PDB file of C-alpha atoms and ligand atoms in Angstrom:
ATOM      1  CA  MET M1423      19.485 -30.394  11.387  1.00  0.00           C
ATOM      2  CA  SER M1424      16.632 -28.478  13.047  1.00  0.00           C
ATOM      3  CA  ALA M1425      13.963 -26.763  10.910  1.00  0.00           C
ATOM      4  CA  ALA M1426      14.613 -23.090  10.069  1.00  0.00           C
ATOM      5  CA  PRO M1427      12.681 -20.695  12.304  1.00  0.00           C
ATOM      6  CA  LYS M1428       9.431 -19.600  10.645  1.00  0.00           C
ATOM      7  CA  ARG M1429      10.291 -15.915  10.517  1.00  0.00           C
ATOM      8  CA  PHE M1430       7.959 -15.143   7.630  1.00  0.00           C
ATOM      9  CA  ASP M1431       5.230 -17.721   8.257  1.00  0.00           C
ATOM     10  CA  LEU M1432       1.695 -16.348   8.385  1.00  0.00           C
ATOM     11  CA  SER M1433      -0.114 -19.681   8.898  1.00  0.00           C
ATOM     12  CA  GLY M1434      -3.215 -19.252  11.034  1.00  0.00           C
ATOM     13  CA  LYS M1435      -3.386 -15.522  10.346  1.00  0.00           C
ATOM     14  CA  THR M1436      -6.203 -13.696   8.612  1.00  0.00           C
ATOM     15  CA  ALA M1437      -5.551 -10.529   6.596  1.00  0.00           C
ATOM     16  CA  LEU M1438      -7.943  -7.867   5.342  1.00  0.00           C
ATOM     17  CA  VAL M1439      -6.529  -6.123   2.260  1.00  0.00           C
ATOM     18  CA  THR M1440      -8.358  -3.166   0.703  1.00  0.00           C
ATOM     19  CA  GLY M1441      -8.169  -2.458  -3.024  1.00  0.00           C
ATOM     20  CA  ALA M1442      -6.940  -5.959  -3.901  1.00  0.00           C
ATOM     21  CA  SER M1443      -8.893  -6.520  -7.124  1.00  0.00           C
ATOM     22  CA  GLN M1444      -5.799  -5.361  -9.086  1.00  0.00           C
ATOM     23  CA  GLY M1445      -2.396  -3.723  -8.828  1.00  0.00           C
ATOM     24  CA  ILE M1446      -0.371  -3.569  -5.674  1.00  0.00           C
ATOM     25  CA  GLY M1447      -3.242  -4.774  -3.445  1.00  0.00           C
ATOM     26  CA  ARG M1448      -3.717  -7.874  -5.588  1.00  0.00           C
ATOM     27  CA  GLY M1449      -0.006  -8.648  -5.318  1.00  0.00           C
ATOM     28  CA  ILE M1450      -0.107  -8.092  -1.543  1.00  0.00           C
ATOM     29  CA  ALA M1451      -3.145 -10.344  -1.059  1.00  0.00           C
ATOM     30  CA  ILE M1452      -1.627 -13.179  -3.073  1.00  0.00           C
ATOM     31  CA  ALA M1453       1.778 -12.879  -1.370  1.00  0.00           C
ATOM     32  CA  LEU M1454       0.195 -12.935   2.104  1.00  0.00           C
ATOM     33  CA  ALA M1455      -1.776 -16.029   1.063  1.00  0.00           C
ATOM     34  CA  GLU M1456       1.386 -17.694  -0.278  1.00  0.00           C
ATOM     35  CA  HIS M1457       2.838 -17.220   3.182  1.00  0.00           C
ATOM     36  CA  GLY M1458      -0.133 -18.906   4.838  1.00  0.00           C
ATOM     37  CA  ALA M1459      -2.710 -16.206   5.583  1.00  0.00           C
ATOM     38  CA  ASP M1460      -6.426 -16.351   4.769  1.00  0.00           C
ATOM     39  CA  ILE M1461      -7.513 -13.225   2.959  1.00  0.00           C
ATOM     40  CA  ALA M1462     -10.551 -10.919   3.028  1.00  0.00           C
ATOM     41  CA  ILE M1463     -10.708  -8.331   0.252  1.00  0.00           C
ATOM     42  CA  VAL M1464     -12.639  -5.065   0.426  1.00  0.00           C
ATOM     43  CA  ASP M1465     -12.771  -3.283  -2.950  1.00  0.00           C
ATOM     44  CA  ARG M1466     -15.208  -1.076  -4.785  1.00  0.00           C
ATOM     45  CA  ALA M1467     -14.644  -3.053  -8.030  1.00  0.00           C
ATOM     46  CA  ALA M1468     -17.343  -5.365  -9.407  1.00  0.00           C
ATOM     47  CA  GLU M1469     -17.456  -8.529  -7.294  1.00  0.00           C
ATOM     48  CA  GLN M1470     -16.654 -10.813 -10.232  1.00  0.00           C
ATOM     49  CA  GLU M1471     -13.357  -8.909 -10.718  1.00  0.00           C
ATOM     50  CA  THR M1472     -12.329  -9.252  -7.069  1.00  0.00           C
ATOM     51  CA  GLU M1473     -13.612 -12.855  -7.084  1.00  0.00           C
ATOM     52  CA  LYS M1474     -10.888 -13.741  -9.620  1.00  0.00           C
ATOM     53  CA  VAL M1475      -8.251 -12.793  -7.048  1.00  0.00           C
ATOM     54  CA  ALA M1476     -10.127 -14.720  -4.372  1.00  0.00           C
ATOM     55  CA  ALA M1477     -10.294 -17.768  -6.628  1.00  0.00           C
ATOM     56  CA  HIS M1478      -6.512 -17.601  -7.123  1.00  0.00           C
ATOM     57  CA  ILE M1479      -6.022 -17.398  -3.364  1.00  0.00           C
ATOM     58  CA  ARG M1480      -8.243 -20.503  -2.870  1.00  0.00           C
ATOM     59  CA  THR M1481      -6.026 -22.443  -5.320  1.00  0.00           C
ATOM     60  CA  LEU M1482      -3.235 -21.791  -2.818  1.00  0.00           C
ATOM     61  CA  GLY M1483      -5.278 -23.650  -0.198  1.00  0.00           C
ATOM     62  CA  ARG M1484      -6.232 -20.512   1.667  1.00  0.00           C
ATOM     63  CA  LYS M1485      -9.662 -19.106   2.499  1.00  0.00           C
ATOM     64  CA  ALA M1486     -10.803 -15.944   0.728  1.00  0.00           C
ATOM     65  CA  TRP M1487     -13.769 -13.590   1.200  1.00  0.00           C
ATOM     66  CA  VAL M1488     -14.824 -10.714  -1.046  1.00  0.00           C
ATOM     67  CA  TYR M1489     -16.769  -7.553  -0.123  1.00  0.00           C
ATOM     68  CA  ARG M1490     -17.777  -4.818  -2.485  1.00  0.00           C
ATOM     69  CA  GLN M1491     -17.439  -1.483  -0.733  1.00  0.00           C
ATOM     70  CA  ASP M1492     -16.426   2.076  -1.595  1.00  0.00           C
ATOM     71  CA  ILE M1493     -13.836   2.918   1.095  1.00  0.00           C
ATOM     72  CA  ALA M1494     -14.881   6.564   0.791  1.00  0.00           C
ATOM     73  CA  GLN M1495     -18.207   5.769   2.448  1.00  0.00           C
ATOM     74  CA  SER M1496     -16.663   6.093   5.886  1.00  0.00           C
ATOM     75  CA  GLU M1497     -19.930   5.868   7.764  1.00  0.00           C
ATOM     76  CA  GLN M1498     -20.365   2.319   6.316  1.00  0.00           C
ATOM     77  CA  LEU M1499     -16.928   1.077   7.335  1.00  0.00           C
ATOM     78  CA  ALA M1500     -17.685  -0.065  10.867  1.00  0.00           C
ATOM     79  CA  ALA M1501     -20.438  -2.289   9.505  1.00  0.00           C
ATOM     80  CA  ILE M1502     -18.220  -3.776   6.797  1.00  0.00           C
ATOM     81  CA  ALA M1503     -15.449  -4.333   9.338  1.00  0.00           C
ATOM     82  CA  ASP M1504     -17.945  -6.168  11.596  1.00  0.00           C
ATOM     83  CA  ARG M1505     -19.119  -8.314   8.650  1.00  0.00           C
ATOM     84  CA  VAL M1506     -15.596  -9.290   7.697  1.00  0.00           C
ATOM     85  CA  TRP M1507     -14.741 -10.073  11.334  1.00  0.00           C
ATOM     86  CA  THR M1508     -17.827 -12.245  11.772  1.00  0.00           C
ATOM     87  CA  ASP M1509     -17.196 -14.160   8.510  1.00  0.00           C
ATOM     88  CA  ALA M1510     -13.482 -14.649   8.997  1.00  0.00           C
ATOM     89  CA  GLY M1511     -13.607 -15.034  12.777  1.00  0.00           C
ATOM     90  CA  LYS M1512     -10.860 -12.426  13.307  1.00  0.00           C
ATOM     91  CA  ILE M1513      -8.437 -10.152  11.567  1.00  0.00           C
ATOM     92  CA  ASP M1514      -4.732 -10.243  12.455  1.00  0.00           C
ATOM     93  CA  ILE M1515      -3.400  -8.085   9.643  1.00  0.00           C
ATOM     94  CA  LEU M1516      -5.030  -4.998   8.100  1.00  0.00           C
ATOM     95  CA  VAL M1517      -3.494  -3.678   4.896  1.00  0.00           C
ATOM     96  CA  ASN M1518      -4.987  -0.309   3.919  1.00  0.00           C
ATOM     97  CA  ASN M1519      -3.941  -0.284   0.280  1.00  0.00           C
ATOM     98  CA  ALA M1520      -6.929   1.157  -1.699  1.00  0.00           C
ATOM     99  CA  GLY M1521      -6.022   4.548  -3.030  1.00  0.00           C
ATOM    100  CA  MET M1522      -6.469   6.932  -5.966  1.00  0.00           C
ATOM    101  CA  ALA M1523      -4.964   9.991  -7.575  1.00  0.00           C
ATOM    102  CA  TYR M1524      -5.747  12.829  -9.952  1.00  0.00           C
ATOM    103  CA  LEU M1525      -3.046  14.645 -11.879  1.00  0.00           C
ATOM    104  CA  GLU M1526      -4.004  18.336 -12.199  1.00  0.00           C
ATOM    105  CA  ARG M1527      -2.597  21.798 -11.615  1.00  0.00           C
ATOM    106  CA  PHE M1528      -3.270  23.223  -8.169  1.00  0.00           C
ATOM    107  CA  ASN M1529      -5.674  25.934  -9.508  1.00  0.00           C
ATOM    108  CA  LEU M1530      -7.823  23.369 -11.318  1.00  0.00           C
ATOM    109  CA  ILE M1531      -8.393  21.146  -8.284  1.00  0.00           C
ATOM    110  CA  THR M1532     -12.127  21.203  -7.460  1.00  0.00           C
ATOM    111  CA  ILE M1533     -13.646  20.798  -4.028  1.00  0.00           C
ATOM    112  CA  GLU M1534     -15.166  17.519  -5.301  1.00  0.00           C
ATOM    113  CA  HIS M1535     -11.783  16.095  -6.273  1.00  0.00           C
ATOM    114  CA  TRP M1536     -10.157  17.344  -3.071  1.00  0.00           C
ATOM    115  CA  ARG M1537     -12.872  15.728  -0.903  1.00  0.00           C
ATOM    116  CA  ARG M1538     -12.972  12.488  -2.911  1.00  0.00           C
ATOM    117  CA  ILE M1539      -9.253  11.863  -2.727  1.00  0.00           C
ATOM    118  CA  PHE M1540      -9.184  12.598   1.034  1.00  0.00           C
ATOM    119  CA  ALA M1541     -12.226  10.439   1.564  1.00  0.00           C
ATOM    120  CA  VAL M1542     -10.540   7.436  -0.125  1.00  0.00           C
ATOM    121  CA  ASN M1543      -6.893   7.907   0.832  1.00  0.00           C
ATOM    122  CA  VAL M1544      -7.261   9.180   4.382  1.00  0.00           C
ATOM    123  CA  GLU M1545     -10.748   9.098   5.857  1.00  0.00           C
ATOM    124  CA  GLY M1546     -11.460   5.555   4.629  1.00  0.00           C
ATOM    125  CA  VAL M1547      -8.137   4.316   6.001  1.00  0.00           C
ATOM    126  CA  PHE M1548      -8.753   5.909   9.376  1.00  0.00           C
ATOM    127  CA  PHE M1549     -12.314   4.733   9.954  1.00  0.00           C
ATOM    128  CA  LEU M1550     -11.671   1.160   8.782  1.00  0.00           C
ATOM    129  CA  THR M1551      -8.636   0.986  11.006  1.00  0.00           C
ATOM    130  CA  GLN M1552     -10.532   2.487  13.940  1.00  0.00           C
ATOM    131  CA  ARG M1553     -13.052  -0.384  13.975  1.00  0.00           C
ATOM    132  CA  ILE M1554     -10.643  -3.227  13.161  1.00  0.00           C
ATOM    133  CA  ALA M1555      -8.116  -2.026  15.757  1.00  0.00           C
ATOM    134  CA  GLU M1556     -10.827  -1.816  18.449  1.00  0.00           C
ATOM    135  CA  ARG M1557     -11.860  -5.363  17.634  1.00  0.00           C
ATOM    136  CA  MET M1558      -8.211  -6.504  17.713  1.00  0.00           C
ATOM    137  CA  ILE M1559      -7.849  -4.952  21.194  1.00  0.00           C
ATOM    138  CA  ALA M1560     -11.078  -6.518  22.420  1.00  0.00           C
ATOM    139  CA  ALA M1561      -9.970  -9.932  21.125  1.00  0.00           C
ATOM    140  CA  GLY M1562      -6.453  -9.577  22.554  1.00  0.00           C
ATOM    141  CA  ILE M1563      -4.952  -9.875  19.066  1.00  0.00           C
ATOM    142  CA  LYS M1564      -1.429  -8.451  18.667  1.00  0.00           C
ATOM    143  CA  GLY M1565      -2.227  -7.333  15.171  1.00  0.00           C
ATOM    144  CA  ARG M1566      -0.466  -5.503  12.393  1.00  0.00           C
ATOM    145  CA  ILE M1567      -1.690  -2.382  10.583  1.00  0.00           C
ATOM    146  CA  ILE M1568       0.141  -1.763   7.321  1.00  0.00           C
ATOM    147  CA  ASN M1569      -0.729   1.350   5.338  1.00  0.00           C
ATOM    148  CA  VAL M1570       0.284   1.834   1.742  1.00  0.00           C
ATOM    149  CA  SER M1571       1.590   5.382   1.622  1.00  0.00           C
ATOM    150  CA  SER M1572       3.944   6.689  -1.098  1.00  0.00           C
ATOM    151  CA  LYS M1573       7.265   8.400  -1.583  1.00  0.00           C
ATOM    152  CA  ASN M1574       4.916  11.379  -2.086  1.00  0.00           C
ATOM    153  CA  GLY M1575       4.286  11.233   1.647  1.00  0.00           C
ATOM    154  CA  PHE M1576       7.870  12.494   2.008  1.00  0.00           C
ATOM    155  CA  VAL M1577       8.589  14.601  -1.089  1.00  0.00           C
ATOM    156  CA  ALA M1578       6.207  16.553  -3.326  1.00  0.00           C
ATOM    157  CA  GLU M1579       5.524  15.985  -7.017  1.00  0.00           C
ATOM    158  CA  ALA M1580       3.963  18.569  -9.296  1.00  0.00           C
ATOM    159  CA  GLY M1581       0.329  18.140 -10.243  1.00  0.00           C
ATOM    160  CA  LEU M1582      -0.474  16.097  -7.169  1.00  0.00           C
ATOM    161  CA  ALA M1583      -1.120  18.648  -4.406  1.00  0.00           C
ATOM    162  CA  HIS M1584      -4.093  16.709  -3.045  1.00  0.00           C
ATOM    163  CA  TYR M1585      -2.495  13.245  -3.457  1.00  0.00           C
ATOM    164  CA  ASN M1586       0.763  14.376  -1.827  1.00  0.00           C
ATOM    165  CA  ALA M1587      -1.208  15.840   1.080  1.00  0.00           C
ATOM    166  CA  THR M1588      -3.114  12.597   1.591  1.00  0.00           C
ATOM    167  CA  LYS M1589       0.052  10.512   1.702  1.00  0.00           C
ATOM    168  CA  GLY M1590       1.730  12.970   4.100  1.00  0.00           C
ATOM    169  CA  ALA M1591      -1.376  12.575   6.277  1.00  0.00           C
ATOM    170  CA  ILE M1592      -1.120   8.806   6.173  1.00  0.00           C
ATOM    171  CA  GLU M1593       2.439   8.920   7.434  1.00  0.00           C
ATOM    172  CA  LEU M1594       1.600  10.854  10.570  1.00  0.00           C
ATOM    173  CA  LEU M1595      -1.683   9.061  11.061  1.00  0.00           C
ATOM    174  CA  THR M1596       0.283   5.764  11.068  1.00  0.00           C
ATOM    175  CA  ARG M1597       2.815   7.045  13.607  1.00  0.00           C
ATOM    176  CA  THR M1598      -0.021   8.180  15.866  1.00  0.00           C
ATOM    177  CA  LEU M1599      -1.628   4.723  15.600  1.00  0.00           C
ATOM    178  CA  ALA M1600       1.776   3.176  16.367  1.00  0.00           C
ATOM    179  CA  ILE M1601       1.804   5.008  19.694  1.00  0.00           C
ATOM    180  CA  GLU M1602      -1.858   4.468  20.662  1.00  0.00           C
ATOM    181  CA  LEU M1603      -2.020   0.837  19.512  1.00  0.00           C
ATOM    182  CA  GLY M1604       1.511  -0.036  20.570  1.00  0.00           C
ATOM    183  CA  GLN M1605       0.403  -0.305  24.188  1.00  0.00           C
ATOM    184  CA  HIS M1606      -1.952  -3.125  23.036  1.00  0.00           C
ATOM    185  CA  GLY M1607       0.810  -4.943  21.191  1.00  0.00           C
ATOM    186  CA  ILE M1608      -0.468  -3.862  17.753  1.00  0.00           C
ATOM    187  CA  THR M1609       2.034  -2.334  15.333  1.00  0.00           C
ATOM    188  CA  ALA M1610       1.370   0.243  12.630  1.00  0.00           C
ATOM    189  CA  ASN M1611       3.809   0.879   9.751  1.00  0.00           C
ATOM    190  CA  THR M1612       3.746   2.085   6.161  1.00  0.00           C
ATOM    191  CA  ILE M1613       5.287   1.069   2.940  1.00  0.00           C
ATOM    192  CA  ALA M1614       6.053   4.006   0.670  1.00  0.00           C
ATOM    193  CA  PRO M1615       6.439   2.906  -2.970  1.00  0.00           C
ATOM    194  CA  GLY M1616       7.916   4.986  -5.746  1.00  0.00           C
ATOM    195  CA  CYS M1617       6.766   4.573  -9.366  1.00  0.00           C
ATOM    196  CA  ILE M1618       5.132   1.154  -9.597  1.00  0.00           C
ATOM    197  CA  GLN M1619       3.656  -0.123 -12.847  1.00  0.00           C
ATOM    198  CA  THR M1620      -0.082  -0.521 -12.225  1.00  0.00           C
ATOM    199  CA  GLU M1621      -3.374   0.850 -13.500  1.00  0.00           C
ATOM    200  CA  ILE M1622      -3.053   3.914 -11.254  1.00  0.00           C
ATOM    201  CA  GLY M1623      -0.305   4.999 -13.655  1.00  0.00           C
ATOM    202  CA  HIS M1624      -3.075   6.459 -15.846  1.00  0.00           C
ATOM    203  CA  ASP M1625      -3.963   8.811 -12.973  1.00  0.00           C
ATOM    204  CA  PHE M1626      -0.297   9.796 -12.701  1.00  0.00           C
ATOM    205  CA  ALA M1627      -0.014  10.174 -16.510  1.00  0.00           C
ATOM    206  CA  PHE M1628       2.645   7.413 -16.631  1.00  0.00           C
ATOM    207  CA  ASP M1629       1.368   6.775 -20.118  1.00  0.00           C
ATOM    208  CA  SER M1630       2.267  10.339 -21.304  1.00  0.00           C
ATOM    209  CA  LYS M1631       4.735  10.296 -24.122  1.00  0.00           C
ATOM    210  CA  GLY M1632       8.288   9.964 -22.873  1.00  0.00           C
ATOM    211  CA  PHE M1633       7.348   9.779 -19.172  1.00  0.00           C
ATOM    212  CA  GLU M1634       8.420   6.175 -18.652  1.00  0.00           C
ATOM    213  CA  PRO M1635      11.947   6.567 -20.087  1.00  0.00           C
ATOM    214  CA  TYR M1636      12.230   9.881 -18.137  1.00  0.00           C
ATOM    215  CA  CYS M1637      11.336   7.999 -14.901  1.00  0.00           C
ATOM    216  CA  GLN M1638      13.781   5.236 -15.671  1.00  0.00           C
ATOM    217  CA  GLU M1639      16.541   7.745 -16.256  1.00  0.00           C
ATOM    218  CA  HIS M1640      15.950   9.284 -12.829  1.00  0.00           C
ATOM    219  CA  ILE M1641      15.541   6.081 -10.861  1.00  0.00           C
ATOM    220  CA  PRO M1642      18.949   4.868  -9.706  1.00  0.00           C
ATOM    221  CA  LEU M1643      17.902   1.233 -10.291  1.00  0.00           C
ATOM    222  CA  GLY M1644      16.972   2.200 -13.868  1.00  0.00           C
ATOM    223  CA  ARG M1645      13.471   0.733 -13.932  1.00  0.00           C
ATOM    224  CA  LEU M1646       9.965   1.300 -12.680  1.00  0.00           C
ATOM    225  CA  GLY M1647       8.905  -0.795  -9.680  1.00  0.00           C
ATOM    226  CA  THR M1648       6.677  -3.876  -9.851  1.00  0.00           C
ATOM    227  CA  VAL M1649       3.845  -5.109  -7.649  1.00  0.00           C
ATOM    228  CA  GLU M1650       6.242  -7.807  -6.364  1.00  0.00           C
ATOM    229  CA  ASP M1651       8.613  -5.045  -5.247  1.00  0.00           C
ATOM    230  CA  CYS M1652       5.853  -3.991  -2.845  1.00  0.00           C
ATOM    231  CA  ALA M1653       4.273  -7.315  -1.789  1.00  0.00           C
ATOM    232  CA  GLY M1654       7.349  -8.776  -0.147  1.00  0.00           C
ATOM    233  CA  ILE M1655       7.706  -5.776   2.160  1.00  0.00           C
ATOM    234  CA  VAL M1656       4.161  -6.164   3.354  1.00  0.00           C
ATOM    235  CA  VAL M1657       4.739  -9.886   4.031  1.00  0.00           C
ATOM    236  CA  PHE M1658       7.778  -8.908   6.041  1.00  0.00           C
ATOM    237  CA  LEU M1659       5.907  -6.241   8.069  1.00  0.00           C
ATOM    238  CA  ALA M1660       3.106  -8.742   8.749  1.00  0.00           C
ATOM    239  CA  SER M1661       5.490 -11.504   9.786  1.00  0.00           C
ATOM    240  CA  PRO M1662       7.089 -12.528  13.119  1.00  0.00           C
ATOM    241  CA  ALA M1663      10.391 -11.116  11.763  1.00  0.00           C
ATOM    242  CA  ALA M1664       8.967  -7.562  12.042  1.00  0.00           C
ATOM    243  CA  ALA M1665       7.463  -7.924  15.549  1.00  0.00           C
ATOM    244  CA  TYR M1666       9.500  -4.994  16.930  1.00  0.00           C
ATOM    245  CA  ILE M1667       9.064  -2.595  14.027  1.00  0.00           C
ATOM    246  CA  ASN M1668       6.476   0.046  14.936  1.00  0.00           C
ATOM    247  CA  GLY M1669       5.719   3.544  13.593  1.00  0.00           C
ATOM    248  CA  GLN M1670       8.118   3.149  10.697  1.00  0.00           C
ATOM    249  CA  HIS M1671       8.017   3.489   6.914  1.00  0.00           C
ATOM    250  CA  ILE M1672       9.835   1.463   4.332  1.00  0.00           C
ATOM    251  CA  ILE M1673      10.437   3.408   1.149  1.00  0.00           C
ATOM    252  CA  ASN M1674      10.753   1.238  -1.955  1.00  0.00           C
ATOM    253  CA  ASP M1675      11.446   3.633  -4.753  1.00  0.00           C
ATOM    254  CA  GLY M1676      14.493   2.213  -6.485  1.00  0.00           C
ATOM    255  CA  GLY M1677      16.663   4.874  -4.836  1.00  0.00           C
ATOM    256  CA  VAL M1678      14.866   8.032  -6.042  1.00  0.00           C
ATOM    257  CA  LEU M1679      14.774   9.710  -2.651  1.00  0.00           C
ATOM    258  CA  ALA M1680      18.455   8.933  -2.019  1.00  0.00           C
ATOM    259  CA  GLU M1681      19.349  11.666  -4.490  1.00  0.00           C
ATOM    260  CA  GLN M1682      18.962  15.416  -3.996  1.00  0.00           C
ATOM    261  CA  MET M1683      19.425  16.511  -7.599  1.00  0.00           C
ATOM    262  CA  PRO M1684      19.964  14.091 -10.505  1.00  0.00           C
ATOM    263  CA  ARG M1685      23.492  14.620 -11.913  1.00  0.00           C
ATOM    264  CA  MET M1686      24.494  11.185 -13.180  1.00  0.00           C
ATOM    265  CA  GLN M1687      24.241  12.408 -16.764  1.00  0.00           C
ATOM    266  CA  PHE M1688      27.089  14.840 -16.085  1.00  0.00           C
ATOM    267  CA  MET M1689      29.390  12.124 -14.684  1.00  0.00           C
ATOM    268  CA  PRO M1690      32.175  10.557 -16.813  1.00  0.00           C
ATOM    269  CA  PRO M1691      31.268   7.041 -17.927  1.00  0.00           C
ATOM    270  CA  TYR M1692      31.731   4.212 -15.435  1.00  0.00           C
ATOM    271  CA  LYS M1693      35.124   2.410 -15.704  1.00  0.00           C
ATOM    272  CA  ASN M1694      35.764  -0.868 -13.921  1.00  0.00           C
ATOM    273  CA  THR M1695      39.078  -0.909 -11.997  1.00  0.00           C
ATOM    274  CA  VAL M1696      39.069  -4.598 -11.120  1.00  0.00           C
ATOM    275  CA  ALA M1697      39.963  -7.374 -13.539  1.00  0.00           C
ATOM    276  CA  LYS M1698      37.050  -9.235 -15.103  1.00  0.00           C
ATOM    277  CA  LYS M1699      36.785 -12.899 -14.097  1.00  0.00           C
ATOM    278  CA  ALA M1700      38.227 -15.189 -16.748  1.00  0.00           C
TER     279      ALA M1700
HETATM  280  N1  LIG V1383       1.404   2.578  -8.566  1.00  0.00           N
HETATM  281  C1  LIG V1383       2.181   3.480  -7.991  1.00  0.00           C
HETATM  282  O1  LIG V1383       3.079   4.054  -8.639  1.00  0.00           O
HETATM  283  C2  LIG V1383       2.042   3.826  -6.523  1.00  0.00           C
HETATM  284  C3  LIG V1383       3.093   4.538  -5.913  1.00  0.00           C
HETATM  285  C4  LIG V1383       2.969   4.864  -4.574  1.00  0.00           C
HETATM  286  C5  LIG V1383       1.825   4.491  -3.862  1.00  0.00           C
HETATM  287  N2  LIG V1383       0.841   3.831  -4.505  1.00  0.00           N
HETATM  288  C6  LIG V1383      -0.345   3.468  -3.662  1.00  0.00           C
HETATM  289  O2  LIG V1383      -0.567   2.097  -3.763  1.00  0.00           O
HETATM  290  C7  LIG V1383      -1.968   1.869  -3.561  1.00  0.00           C
HETATM  291  C8  LIG V1383      -2.475   0.907  -4.661  1.00  0.00           C
HETATM  292  O3  LIG V1383      -2.295   1.573  -5.897  1.00  0.00           O
HETATM  293  P1  LIG V1383      -2.190   0.771  -7.293  1.00  0.00           P
HETATM  294  O4  LIG V1383      -1.045   1.365  -8.022  1.00  0.00           O
HETATM  295  O5  LIG V1383      -2.218  -0.698  -7.071  1.00  0.00           O
HETATM  296  O6  LIG V1383      -3.548   1.292  -7.975  1.00  0.00           O
HETATM  297  P2  LIG V1383      -4.639   0.572  -8.857  1.00  0.00           P
HETATM  298  O7  LIG V1383      -5.484   1.676  -9.410  1.00  0.00           O
HETATM  299  O8  LIG V1383      -4.023  -0.396  -9.820  1.00  0.00           O
HETATM  300  O9  LIG V1383      -5.493  -0.259  -7.791  1.00  0.00           O
HETATM  301  C9  LIG V1383      -6.236   0.391  -6.810  1.00  0.00           C
HETATM  302  C10 LIG V1383      -7.193  -0.589  -6.151  1.00  0.00           C
HETATM  303  O10 LIG V1383      -7.918   0.080  -5.135  1.00  0.00           O
HETATM  304  C11 LIG V1383      -9.301  -0.020  -5.422  1.00  0.00           C
HETATM  305  N3  LIG V1383      -9.977   1.191  -5.007  1.00  0.00           N
HETATM  306  C12 LIG V1383      -9.759   2.420  -5.505  1.00  0.00           C
HETATM  307  N4  LIG V1383     -10.595   3.278  -4.944  1.00  0.00           N
HETATM  308  C13 LIG V1383     -11.326   2.593  -4.054  1.00  0.00           C
HETATM  309  C14 LIG V1383     -12.380   2.922  -3.178  1.00  0.00           C
HETATM  310  N5  LIG V1383     -12.859   4.174  -3.128  1.00  0.00           N
HETATM  311  N6  LIG V1383     -12.944   1.951  -2.411  1.00  0.00           N
HETATM  312  C15 LIG V1383     -12.498   0.659  -2.498  1.00  0.00           C
HETATM  313  N7  LIG V1383     -11.520   0.299  -3.325  1.00  0.00           N
HETATM  314  C16 LIG V1383     -10.948   1.247  -4.118  1.00  0.00           C
HETATM  315  C17 LIG V1383      -9.438  -0.275  -6.923  1.00  0.00           C
HETATM  316  O11 LIG V1383     -10.640  -0.924  -7.275  1.00  0.00           O
HETATM  317  C18 LIG V1383      -8.194  -1.149  -7.135  1.00  0.00           C
HETATM  318  O12 LIG V1383      -8.452  -2.522  -6.819  1.00  0.00           O
HETATM  319  C19 LIG V1383      -2.629   3.198  -3.536  1.00  0.00           C
HETATM  320  O13 LIG V1383      -2.849   3.578  -2.178  1.00  0.00           O
HETATM  321  C20 LIG V1383      -1.615   4.128  -4.147  1.00  0.00           C
HETATM  322  O14 LIG V1383      -1.719   5.457  -3.721  1.00  0.00           O
HETATM  323  C21 LIG V1383       0.903   3.484  -5.807  1.00  0.00           C
END
């Protein structure tokens, strides 16, 4: 029997993942490494924190590099991109994951918060991608750009006017990149998670009394998402299996956006009409 085609194999590839010291980014970095990629991490967290993720990646037999950088410092991003490229030799996969949120009423949003969230969630993504993509083109690399957006890039949620706007921006930014980079064989796509259990949940007030059961009740799959629910999609988008996917988004929200107005609680209880297996 011949060996199965390596549709999800990332051996020989190098990925740069932002915001991988914890949460979804950590899960993505480890999953990419498990599929064979070497990993560079750019994060503003203390180096010893991010180093723990790098150490884990090295136990998988992959190379790992760590860079401490605030993504919001967009004028520094070309230099950090150049450093990573020089150390790693190339970047095949760029995962723009680092992101943040504030939960506050529209009238209480300050100019500082508005600028900060756009600087991290949009400006940082754009200027890092600009440099990495130019280097990919110059090196003839048919790379992958994968941006972590959100279901909030498609539908709005109260208290998150600025966050929603940044994720909407990421969606159209990604599609624009898909067109401009597509002619160089580079794809650009997003993953758009729903409610995923991570530290950012504090920013979204996931820890408010009753919010978690409320979420679960309104998520058709009946649970919050996990980091693993996100990481596999990024592996797929980075892999040979996704070579012809460009300018798309994959929403992983447990089915939230499939529904226009929750009405399950008004339905009669579910009754099985087929006999149970003996
Ligand atoms: N958790 C969710 O429910 C959810 C849902 C949809 C989308 N997202 C998106 O997923 C991404 C990751 O979120 P998470 O839930 O893992 O959050 P998290 O807070 O657990 O992790 C965020 C990571 O990004 C890093 N980071 C934050 N600001 C940075 C900056 N200015 N410069 C460099 N690094 C920075 C942090 O140090 C951390 O490692 C974000 O873009 C977020 O908007 C999260």
